[in-house]
């Protein structure tokens, strides 16, 4: 077909592609396909145009074959046959004066012939397609539009098109002098990859990690999802009778149910702190139950990781200040709703250094939140078993346009730090927040199930843009 078209255009421009298709005895669409390909290579020019005309509907076709209803009514009156009951045709016949009523004294109205029609005008109009508007309002015709192209010679017009090569192969390289290569298309978007998308939660995690590393924080190892109550609670000076240690709040592990090992001397110092106190504290003054401390659980917070790291830090002498962070999964036996699941991710940061104050904590928190776009902060006194003082952090969220709780923080208690062996003037400031909440706000996700778990929409994962905080 390509050859046919080029030969045809060599003679002269094609005024109407649809006519040309008939001439060349090919399908119009097929012809246009080839023309378009030739146009892309500059062999031809294309100019879109359209033409429309009226084409009879099935009813119009019937009239063309059998005459119009009004003509049929005229014929029935003329021939004395039964007058068809067709209101439309009857009205038309009356209007044209082909039939009329006469009323003689004392008799009923009678339908008689009027003027004799020269022709069946409707049928004629249809044949000639002249009375367009009437035919359309009577639904006797519809408008048909044909798009066609005017085709001429393009800048690269030639009688033969050599197929340009797109792929480089050993064969094409061997014949590189004669082979014509396709031009590079630097604007092409390329193929969309179908896999390897980063989950929105992980995009935010990556960004948080970058921010914290930029602030000089080192990432803690968070691979212990199963923890002992000792590291999750006791090391944090959380009383063994604390309600959070209840099975209603914590998932305990059945198998293996007990932790066998921990640093014996440190364990003893923790027990002593709980039972008797120390470092200026009177302790909880209740018996410390070894069985309670050994219970395995799914960690309820990453502060268990912080406790392990601080213990390690205390063992390296002399003490060196440190900044640690972690972002990983924690588990709580809570009732689930649109914003809570029983597992989520915690972002946790801590700084251990000499003589840190609450002011240092506040400024560290300010710096961190400013980096994710939250600059207006309020601090509210709160209680945590392992920090004193403790503060809930509220932020004015520019996206939500309201004050909202965005984290929890505090200075770790001496009862927690002293048994680890940290020098008494070393203070540890720390804060934590969930990863889910800022992610949901950032990506406008209102139900946590849409973000995390088996109901999360993979298409959202594919479509979510990169996470960039201001
Ligand atoms: N562990 C706390 C929580 O689970 C967060 C926190 C971390 C609070 C560090 C104070 C200091 O909410």
mmCIF file of N, CA and C in Angstrom, residues 198-219 324-328 345-349 365 367-374 397 406-407 431-443 466-470:
data_model
loop_
_atom_site.group_PDB
_atom_site.id
_atom_site.type_symbol
_atom_site.label_atom_id
_atom_site.label_comp_id
_atom_site.label_asym_id
_atom_site.label_seq_id
_atom_site.Cartn_x
_atom_site.Cartn_y
_atom_site.Cartn_z
ATOM 1 N N UNK A 198 8.482 1.872 45.903
ATOM 2 C CA UNK A 198 8.683 1.998 47.344
ATOM 3 C C UNK A 198 7.353 2.373 48.005
ATOM 4 N N UNK A 199 7.003 1.638 49.026
ATOM 5 C CA UNK A 199 5.777 1.871 49.785
ATOM 6 C C UNK A 199 5.828 3.274 50.405
ATOM 7 N N UNK A 200 4.663 3.993 50.440
ATOM 8 C CA UNK A 200 4.674 5.359 50.991
ATOM 9 C C UNK A 200 5.323 5.458 52.376
ATOM 10 N N UNK A 201 5.038 4.480 53.220
ATOM 11 C CA UNK A 201 5.601 4.488 54.566
ATOM 12 C C UNK A 201 7.135 4.463 54.509
ATOM 13 N N UNK A 202 7.636 3.681 53.577
ATOM 14 C CA UNK A 202 9.094 3.569 53.468
ATOM 15 C C UNK A 202 9.708 4.814 52.829
ATOM 16 N N UNK A 203 8.904 5.506 52.015
ATOM 17 C CA UNK A 203 9.406 6.766 51.442
ATOM 18 C C UNK A 203 9.603 7.777 52.559
ATOM 19 N N UNK A 204 8.629 7.834 53.468
ATOM 20 C CA UNK A 204 8.748 8.773 54.581
ATOM 21 C C UNK A 204 9.887 8.329 55.500
ATOM 22 N N UNK A 205 10.011 7.015 55.684
ATOM 23 C CA UNK A 205 11.107 6.525 56.533
ATOM 24 C C UNK A 205 12.454 6.947 55.951
ATOM 25 N N UNK A 206 12.599 6.788 54.642
ATOM 26 C CA UNK A 206 13.864 7.151 53.999
ATOM 27 C C UNK A 206 14.171 8.633 54.224
ATOM 28 N N UNK A 207 13.119 9.445 54.138
ATOM 29 C CA UNK A 207 13.306 10.884 54.294
ATOM 30 C C UNK A 207 13.660 11.232 55.754
ATOM 31 N N UNK A 208 12.958 10.604 56.692
ATOM 32 C CA UNK A 208 13.265 10.827 58.115
ATOM 33 C C UNK A 208 14.701 10.410 58.431
ATOM 34 N N UNK A 209 15.078 9.282 57.856
ATOM 35 C CA UNK A 209 16.422 8.750 58.100
ATOM 36 C C UNK A 209 17.464 9.767 57.617
ATOM 37 N N UNK A 210 17.188 10.334 56.434
ATOM 38 C CA UNK A 210 18.106 11.321 55.867
ATOM 39 C C UNK A 210 18.215 12.550 56.784
ATOM 40 N N UNK A 211 17.051 12.980 57.278
ATOM 41 C CA UNK A 211 17.024 14.158 58.143
ATOM 42 C C UNK A 211 17.817 13.886 59.431
ATOM 43 N N UNK A 212 17.561 12.725 60.036
ATOM 44 C CA UNK A 212 18.222 12.422 61.308
ATOM 45 C C UNK A 212 19.723 12.207 61.124
ATOM 46 N N UNK A 213 20.080 11.567 60.026
ATOM 47 C CA UNK A 213 21.513 11.389 59.767
ATOM 48 C C UNK A 213 22.167 12.742 59.560
ATOM 49 N N UNK A 214 21.432 13.626 58.888
ATOM 50 C CA UNK A 214 21.936 14.984 58.667
ATOM 51 C C UNK A 214 22.133 15.733 59.979
ATOM 52 N N UNK A 215 21.361 15.333 60.994
ATOM 53 C CA UNK A 215 21.505 15.972 62.308
ATOM 54 C C UNK A 215 22.551 15.253 63.157
ATOM 55 N N UNK A 216 23.253 14.312 62.555
ATOM 56 C CA UNK A 216 24.347 13.640 63.254
ATOM 57 C C UNK A 216 23.921 12.432 64.074
ATOM 58 N N UNK A 217 22.727 11.911 63.783
ATOM 59 C CA UNK A 217 22.266 10.734 64.527
ATOM 60 C C UNK A 217 22.698 9.459 63.811
ATOM 61 N N UNK A 218 22.978 8.448 64.628
ATOM 62 C CA UNK A 218 23.454 7.174 64.115
ATOM 63 C C UNK A 218 22.302 6.178 64.264
ATOM 64 N N UNK A 219 22.112 5.317 63.282
ATOM 65 C CA UNK A 219 20.949 4.422 63.351
ATOM 66 C C UNK A 219 21.213 3.217 64.257
ATOM 67 N N UNK A 324 21.559 8.732 68.770
ATOM 68 C CA UNK A 324 21.044 7.544 68.105
ATOM 69 C C UNK A 324 19.607 7.768 67.634
ATOM 70 N N UNK A 325 19.254 7.055 66.575
ATOM 71 C CA UNK A 325 17.844 7.048 66.182
ATOM 72 C C UNK A 325 17.478 5.671 65.661
ATOM 73 N N UNK A 326 16.197 5.414 65.604
ATOM 74 C CA UNK A 326 15.731 4.188 64.957
ATOM 75 C C UNK A 326 14.339 4.434 64.400
ATOM 76 N N UNK A 327 14.004 3.672 63.374
ATOM 77 C CA UNK A 327 12.650 3.715 62.806
ATOM 78 C C UNK A 327 12.280 2.270 62.515
ATOM 79 N N UNK A 328 11.440 1.711 63.321
ATOM 80 C CA UNK A 328 11.074 0.314 63.062
ATOM 81 C C UNK A 328 9.770 -0.041 63.755
ATOM 82 N N UNK A 345 4.956 1.729 63.205
ATOM 83 C CA UNK A 345 6.389 2.041 63.216
ATOM 84 C C UNK A 345 6.655 3.233 64.109
ATOM 85 N N UNK A 346 7.727 3.130 64.860
ATOM 86 C CA UNK A 346 8.094 4.216 65.748
ATOM 87 C C UNK A 346 9.390 4.863 65.286
ATOM 88 N N UNK A 347 9.374 6.177 65.335
ATOM 89 C CA UNK A 347 10.599 6.928 65.090
ATOM 90 C C UNK A 347 11.089 7.352 66.463
ATOM 91 N N UNK A 348 12.322 7.058 66.764
ATOM 92 C CA UNK A 348 12.825 7.369 68.098
ATOM 93 C C UNK A 348 14.209 7.975 67.980
ATOM 94 N N UNK A 349 14.433 9.012 68.754
ATOM 95 C CA UNK A 349 15.759 9.630 68.739
ATOM 96 C C UNK A 349 16.217 9.908 70.158
ATOM 97 N N UNK A 365 14.106 18.829 69.436
ATOM 98 C CA UNK A 365 12.794 18.508 68.870
ATOM 99 C C UNK A 365 12.368 19.585 67.866
ATOM 100 N N UNK A 367 14.321 21.461 66.068
ATOM 101 C CA UNK A 367 15.128 21.297 64.851
ATOM 102 C C UNK A 367 14.573 20.172 63.985
ATOM 103 N N UNK A 368 14.277 19.038 64.652
ATOM 104 C CA UNK A 368 13.783 17.895 63.883
ATOM 105 C C UNK A 368 12.456 18.217 63.190
ATOM 106 N N UNK A 369 11.501 18.734 63.956
ATOM 107 C CA UNK A 369 10.179 18.967 63.359
ATOM 108 C C UNK A 369 10.212 20.085 62.311
ATOM 109 N N UNK A 370 11.093 21.069 62.503
ATOM 110 C CA UNK A 370 11.197 22.121 61.485
ATOM 111 C C UNK A 370 11.599 21.509 60.151
ATOM 112 N N UNK A 371 12.413 20.451 60.218
ATOM 113 C CA UNK A 371 12.875 19.823 58.976
ATOM 114 C C UNK A 371 11.775 19.045 58.272
ATOM 115 N N UNK A 372 10.687 18.734 58.982
ATOM 116 C CA UNK A 372 9.560 18.122 58.267
ATOM 117 C C UNK A 372 8.406 19.114 58.122
ATOM 118 N N UNK A 373 8.730 20.392 58.283
ATOM 119 C CA UNK A 373 7.755 21.425 57.942
ATOM 120 C C UNK A 373 6.859 21.870 59.085
ATOM 121 N N UNK A 374 7.124 21.402 60.303
ATOM 122 C CA UNK A 374 6.290 21.822 61.432
ATOM 123 C C UNK A 374 7.115 22.740 62.329
ATOM 124 N N UNK A 397 -0.182 21.866 62.511
ATOM 125 C CA UNK A 397 0.119 21.212 61.240
ATOM 126 C C UNK A 397 -0.349 22.045 60.054
ATOM 127 N N UNK A 406 1.957 15.312 68.082
ATOM 128 C CA UNK A 406 2.871 14.757 67.091
ATOM 129 C C UNK A 406 3.992 13.949 67.713
ATOM 130 N N UNK A 407 4.035 13.883 69.039
ATOM 131 C CA UNK A 407 5.089 13.060 69.616
ATOM 132 C C UNK A 407 5.114 13.130 71.122
ATOM 133 N N UNK A 431 13.009 11.370 72.311
ATOM 134 C CA UNK A 431 11.642 11.613 71.848
ATOM 135 C C UNK A 431 11.228 10.528 70.865
ATOM 136 N N UNK A 432 9.926 10.378 70.729
ATOM 137 C CA UNK A 432 9.423 9.343 69.826
ATOM 138 C C UNK A 432 8.138 9.792 69.151
ATOM 139 N N UNK A 433 7.891 9.238 67.982
ATOM 140 C CA UNK A 433 6.639 9.515 67.277
ATOM 141 C C UNK A 433 6.354 8.342 66.362
ATOM 142 N N UNK A 434 5.134 8.283 65.850
ATOM 143 C CA UNK A 434 4.847 7.191 64.923
ATOM 144 C C UNK A 434 5.216 7.632 63.521
ATOM 145 N N UNK A 435 5.526 6.655 62.687
ATOM 146 C CA UNK A 435 5.849 6.959 61.293
ATOM 147 C C UNK A 435 4.572 7.063 60.470
ATOM 148 N N UNK A 436 3.548 6.334 60.912
ATOM 149 C CA UNK A 436 2.295 6.274 60.152
ATOM 150 C C UNK A 436 1.600 7.625 60.079
ATOM 151 N N UNK A 437 1.567 8.332 61.214
ATOM 152 C CA UNK A 437 0.779 9.555 61.252
ATOM 153 C C UNK A 437 1.288 10.620 60.270
ATOM 154 N N UNK A 438 2.573 10.956 60.324
ATOM 155 C CA UNK A 438 3.031 11.934 59.329
ATOM 156 C C UNK A 438 2.862 11.445 57.887
ATOM 157 N N UNK A 439 2.966 10.120 57.691
ATOM 158 C CA UNK A 439 2.792 9.578 56.333
ATOM 159 C C UNK A 439 1.355 9.782 55.863
ATOM 160 N N UNK A 440 0.410 9.494 56.776
ATOM 161 C CA UNK A 440 -1.003 9.647 56.413
ATOM 162 C C UNK A 440 -1.335 11.105 56.115
ATOM 163 N N UNK A 441 -0.728 12.002 56.894
ATOM 164 C CA UNK A 441 -0.990 13.427 56.655
ATOM 165 C C UNK A 441 -0.351 13.842 55.325
ATOM 166 N N UNK A 442 0.880 13.422 55.145
ATOM 167 C CA UNK A 442 1.624 13.811 53.937
ATOM 168 C C UNK A 442 0.913 13.346 52.664
ATOM 169 N N UNK A 443 0.434 12.101 52.688
ATOM 170 C CA UNK A 443 -0.182 11.561 51.481
ATOM 171 C C UNK A 443 -1.706 11.560 51.531
ATOM 172 N N UNK A 466 7.473 11.018 45.282
ATOM 173 C CA UNK A 466 8.586 11.000 46.227
ATOM 174 C C UNK A 466 8.213 11.795 47.469
ATOM 175 N N UNK A 467 8.805 11.432 48.580
ATOM 176 C CA UNK A 467 8.524 12.187 49.806
ATOM 177 C C UNK A 467 9.591 13.258 49.984
ATOM 178 N N UNK A 468 9.164 14.497 49.891
ATOM 179 C CA UNK A 468 10.113 15.581 50.107
ATOM 180 C C UNK A 468 9.526 16.503 51.163
ATOM 181 N N UNK A 469 10.240 16.668 52.249
ATOM 182 C CA UNK A 469 9.782 17.625 53.253
ATOM 183 C C UNK A 469 10.439 18.971 52.936
ATOM 184 N N UNK A 470 9.730 20.040 53.317
ATOM 185 C CA UNK A 470 10.228 21.378 52.930
ATOM 186 C C UNK A 470 11.616 21.660 53.511
#
